PDB file of C-alpha atoms in Angstrom:
ATOM      1  CA  GLN A   5     -35.134 -37.309 -48.761  1.00 94.00           C
ATOM      2  CA  VAL A   6     -33.105 -34.184 -48.010  1.00 96.00           C
ATOM      3  CA  GLN A   7     -33.758 -32.458 -44.582  1.00 97.00           C
ATOM      4  CA  LEU A   8     -32.201 -29.438 -43.075  1.00 98.00           C
ATOM      5  CA  VAL A   9     -33.173 -29.004 -39.442  1.00 98.00           C
ATOM      6  CA  GLU A  10     -32.340 -25.841 -37.462  1.00 98.00           C
ATOM      7  CA  SER A  11     -31.926 -25.681 -33.786  1.00 98.00           C
ATOM      8  CA  GLY A  12     -30.597 -23.458 -31.090  1.00 98.00           C
ATOM      9  CA  GLY A  13     -33.041 -20.622 -31.300  1.00 98.00           C
ATOM     10  CA  GLY A  14     -34.794 -18.997 -28.274  1.00 98.00           C
ATOM     11  CA  LEU A  15     -35.198 -15.909 -26.127  1.00 98.00           C
ATOM     12  CA  VAL A  16     -32.194 -13.910 -25.259  1.00 98.00           C
ATOM     13  CA  GLN A  17     -31.574 -10.428 -23.882  1.00 98.00           C
ATOM     14  CA  ALA A  18     -29.917  -7.750 -25.955  1.00 98.00           C
ATOM     15  CA  GLY A  19     -26.158  -8.149 -25.814  1.00 98.00           C
ATOM     16  CA  GLY A  20     -26.360 -11.886 -25.417  1.00 98.00           C
ATOM     17  CA  SER A  21     -25.345 -14.732 -27.563  1.00 98.00           C
ATOM     18  CA  LEU A  22     -26.889 -17.737 -29.328  1.00 98.00           C
ATOM     19  CA  ARG A  23     -25.409 -20.554 -31.479  1.00 98.00           C
ATOM     20  CA  LEU A  24     -27.705 -21.922 -34.127  1.00 98.00           C
ATOM     21  CA  SER A  25     -27.134 -25.259 -35.802  1.00 98.00           C
ATOM     22  CA  CYS A  26     -28.413 -26.687 -39.037  1.00 98.00           C
ATOM     23  CA  ALA A  27     -28.208 -30.455 -39.313  1.00 98.00           C
ATOM     24  CA  ALA A  28     -28.334 -31.838 -42.841  1.00 97.00           C
ATOM     25  CA  SER A  29     -29.492 -35.399 -43.848  1.00 97.00           C
ATOM     26  CA  GLY A  30     -30.086 -36.974 -47.188  1.00 96.00           C
ATOM     27  CA  LEU A  31     -27.209 -35.130 -48.815  1.00 94.00           C
ATOM     28  CA  THR A  32     -23.455 -34.878 -48.637  1.00 93.00           C
ATOM     29  CA  LEU A  33     -22.934 -31.521 -47.109  1.00 94.00           C
ATOM     30  CA  SER A  34     -19.466 -31.020 -48.667  1.00 94.00           C
ATOM     31  CA  HIS A  35     -21.123 -30.850 -52.031  1.00 96.00           C
ATOM     32  CA  TYR A  36     -23.084 -27.707 -51.041  1.00 97.00           C
ATOM     33  CA  HIS A  37     -22.507 -23.992 -50.336  1.00 97.00           C
ATOM     34  CA  MET A  38     -24.630 -23.148 -47.269  1.00 97.00           C
ATOM     35  CA  GLY A  39     -26.451 -20.027 -46.071  1.00 98.00           C
ATOM     36  CA  TRP A  40     -28.310 -18.579 -43.269  1.00 98.00           C
ATOM     37  CA  PHE A  41     -31.278 -16.291 -44.024  1.00 98.00           C
ATOM     38  CA  ARG A  42     -33.871 -14.677 -41.699  1.00 98.00           C
ATOM     39  CA  GLN A  43     -37.321 -13.291 -41.820  1.00 98.00           C
ATOM     40  CA  ALA A  44     -38.628 -10.795 -39.332  1.00 96.00           C
ATOM     41  CA  PRO A  45     -42.327 -10.255 -38.811  1.00 91.00           C
ATOM     42  CA  GLY A  46     -43.745  -8.124 -41.580  1.00 94.00           C
ATOM     43  CA  ARG A  47     -40.540  -8.155 -43.567  1.00 96.00           C
ATOM     44  CA  GLU A  48     -39.075 -10.113 -46.461  1.00 96.00           C
ATOM     45  CA  ARG A  49     -36.528 -12.885 -46.038  1.00 97.00           C
ATOM     46  CA  GLU A  50     -33.081 -11.586 -45.994  1.00 97.00           C
ATOM     47  CA  PHE A  51     -29.527 -12.832 -46.389  1.00 98.00           C
ATOM     48  CA  VAL A  52     -27.477 -13.204 -43.252  1.00 98.00           C
ATOM     49  CA  ALA A  53     -24.338 -15.268 -43.931  1.00 98.00           C
ATOM     50  CA  CYS A  54     -22.920 -17.879 -46.152  1.00 97.00           C
ATOM     51  CA  ILE A  55     -20.025 -20.265 -46.333  1.00 97.00           C
ATOM     52  CA  SER A  56     -18.512 -22.153 -49.298  1.00 96.00           C
ATOM     53  CA  TRP A  57     -18.513 -25.880 -49.526  1.00 96.00           C
ATOM     54  CA  SER A  58     -14.993 -26.213 -48.185  1.00 95.00           C
ATOM     55  CA  GLY A  59     -15.417 -23.489 -45.497  1.00 95.00           C
ATOM     56  CA  ALA A  60     -12.688 -21.391 -47.046  1.00 95.00           C
ATOM     57  CA  THR A  61     -14.861 -18.493 -47.971  1.00 96.00           C
ATOM     58  CA  THR A  62     -17.515 -16.680 -45.938  1.00 97.00           C
ATOM     59  CA  HIS A  63     -19.602 -13.696 -46.479  1.00 97.00           C
ATOM     60  CA  TYR A  64     -21.870 -11.636 -44.170  1.00 98.00           C
ATOM     61  CA  ALA A  65     -24.659  -9.036 -44.434  1.00 98.00           C
ATOM     62  CA  ASP A  66     -23.362  -5.697 -43.302  1.00 98.00           C
ATOM     63  CA  SER A  67     -25.920  -5.696 -40.486  1.00 97.00           C
ATOM     64  CA  VAL A  68     -24.302  -8.742 -38.752  1.00 98.00           C
ATOM     65  CA  LYS A  69     -20.701  -8.318 -39.799  1.00 98.00           C
ATOM     66  CA  GLY A  70     -18.354  -8.498 -36.805  1.00 98.00           C
ATOM     67  CA  ARG A  71     -21.030 -10.041 -34.573  1.00 98.00           C
ATOM     68  CA  PHE A  72     -21.961 -13.264 -36.307  1.00 98.00           C
ATOM     69  CA  THR A  73     -19.732 -16.162 -37.521  1.00 98.00           C
ATOM     70  CA  ILE A  74     -20.781 -18.953 -39.763  1.00 98.00           C
ATOM     71  CA  SER A  75     -18.853 -22.254 -39.738  1.00 98.00           C
ATOM     72  CA  ARG A  76     -19.328 -25.765 -40.881  1.00 98.00           C
ATOM     73  CA  ASP A  77     -18.240 -29.269 -39.937  1.00 97.00           C
ATOM     74  CA  ASN A  78     -18.763 -31.413 -43.060  1.00 96.00           C
ATOM     75  CA  ALA A  79     -17.902 -34.608 -41.123  1.00 96.00           C
ATOM     76  CA  LYS A  80     -20.828 -33.910 -38.902  1.00 96.00           C
ATOM     77  CA  ASN A  81     -22.994 -32.659 -41.723  1.00 96.00           C
ATOM     78  CA  THR A  82     -23.815 -29.497 -39.742  1.00 98.00           C
ATOM     79  CA  VAL A  83     -23.505 -25.818 -40.228  1.00 98.00           C
ATOM     80  CA  TYR A  84     -23.419 -23.227 -37.431  1.00 98.00           C
ATOM     81  CA  LEU A  85     -24.232 -19.578 -36.872  1.00 98.00           C
ATOM     82  CA  GLN A  86     -22.638 -18.091 -33.785  1.00 98.00           C
ATOM     83  CA  MET A  87     -24.446 -14.867 -32.924  1.00 98.00           C
ATOM     84  CA  ASN A  88     -22.868 -12.477 -30.471  1.00 98.00           C
ATOM     85  CA  SER A  89     -23.887  -9.025 -29.261  1.00 98.00           C
ATOM     86  CA  LEU A  90     -27.466  -9.688 -30.301  1.00 98.00           C
ATOM     87  CA  LYS A  91     -29.766  -6.645 -30.914  1.00 98.00           C
ATOM     88  CA  HIS A  92     -33.611  -6.433 -30.826  1.00 97.00           C
ATOM     89  CA  GLU A  93     -33.479  -6.029 -34.572  1.00 96.00           C
ATOM     90  CA  ASP A  94     -32.013  -9.470 -34.860  1.00 98.00           C
ATOM     91  CA  THR A  95     -35.301 -10.933 -33.863  1.00 98.00           C
ATOM     92  CA  ALA A  96     -36.501 -13.186 -36.658  1.00 98.00           C
ATOM     93  CA  VAL A  97     -37.032 -16.710 -37.820  1.00 98.00           C
ATOM     94  CA  TYR A  98     -33.666 -17.998 -39.024  1.00 98.00           C
ATOM     95  CA  TYR A  99     -33.341 -20.401 -41.889  1.00 98.00           C
ATOM     96  CA  CYS A 100     -30.599 -22.500 -43.232  1.00 98.00           C
ATOM     97  CA  ALA A 101     -30.350 -23.257 -46.932  1.00 98.00           C
ATOM     98  CA  ALA A 102     -28.224 -25.240 -49.338  1.00 97.00           C
ATOM     99  CA  VAL A 103     -27.119 -24.780 -52.956  1.00 96.00           C
ATOM    100  CA  LEU A 104     -25.101 -27.311 -54.973  1.00 94.00           C
ATOM    101  CA  SER A 105     -21.625 -26.101 -55.400  1.00 91.00           C
ATOM    102  CA  VAL A 106     -21.364 -26.302 -59.222  1.00 84.00           C
ATOM    103  CA  ALA A 107     -19.718 -22.912 -59.326  1.00 81.00           C
ATOM    104  CA  THR A 108     -18.040 -20.400 -57.145  1.00 83.00           C
ATOM    105  CA  MET A 109     -20.226 -19.291 -54.301  1.00 86.00           C
ATOM    106  CA  MET A 110     -22.248 -16.079 -55.005  1.00 83.00           C
ATOM    107  CA  ARG A 111     -21.669 -13.451 -52.336  1.00 88.00           C
ATOM    108  CA  PRO A 112     -24.242 -12.924 -51.067  1.00 90.00           C
ATOM    109  CA  LEU A 113     -26.243 -16.055 -51.866  1.00 90.00           C
ATOM    110  CA  ASP A 114     -29.509 -15.488 -53.682  1.00 92.00           C
ATOM    111  CA  ALA A 115     -32.396 -16.987 -51.801  1.00 93.00           C
ATOM    112  CA  SER A 116     -34.241 -17.723 -55.053  1.00 92.00           C
ATOM    113  CA  ARG A 117     -31.342 -19.998 -56.152  1.00 92.00           C
ATOM    114  CA  MET A 118     -31.164 -22.183 -53.106  1.00 95.00           C
ATOM    115  CA  ASP A 119     -31.902 -25.858 -53.623  1.00 96.00           C
ATOM    116  CA  TYR A 120     -33.079 -26.852 -50.037  1.00 97.00           C
ATOM    117  CA  TRP A 121     -34.449 -24.982 -47.036  1.00 98.00           C
ATOM    118  CA  GLY A 122     -34.983 -25.835 -43.458  1.00 98.00           C
ATOM    119  CA  LYS A 123     -38.189 -24.884 -41.595  1.00 98.00           C
ATOM    120  CA  GLY A 124     -36.515 -22.291 -39.373  1.00 98.00           C
ATOM    121  CA  THR A 125     -35.813 -21.547 -35.769  1.00 98.00           C
ATOM    122  CA  LEU A 126     -37.166 -18.453 -33.925  1.00 98.00           C
ATOM    123  CA  VAL A 127     -34.733 -16.104 -32.358  1.00 98.00           C
ATOM    124  CA  THR A 128     -36.228 -13.381 -30.088  1.00 98.00           C
ATOM    125  CA  VAL A 129     -34.024 -10.654 -28.622  1.00 98.00           C
ATOM    126  CA  SER A 130     -35.514  -8.703 -25.748  1.00 97.00           C
ATOM    127  CA  SER A 131     -34.475  -5.094 -25.533  1.00 87.00           C
TER     128      SER A 131
END
């Protein structure tokens, strides 16, 4: 049974930092491209960042470019999202997702094409 479990969310002041983790089980992480998505209250889920199976390629939404960094440790079956200079508008539930790497990673990843999803972790940025 595949599970993606996000952690690291919480309440932080604007300008602060958080590091999200996504621990995978039931699959071999190195076989998957990974992405982070988020959904704010009253809004649709949106792409945040993605990383290819090897970690060689990354891609970011314009809204987080230069502030967020996605990384992965395939040996630990874990993907990370380092979030710096957080803004109130970054408040959302953050989800990690996996798609089997049968082809070059789409940039950005398409949420409708992801194979597995975590349940999310809430990030709240106070202004």
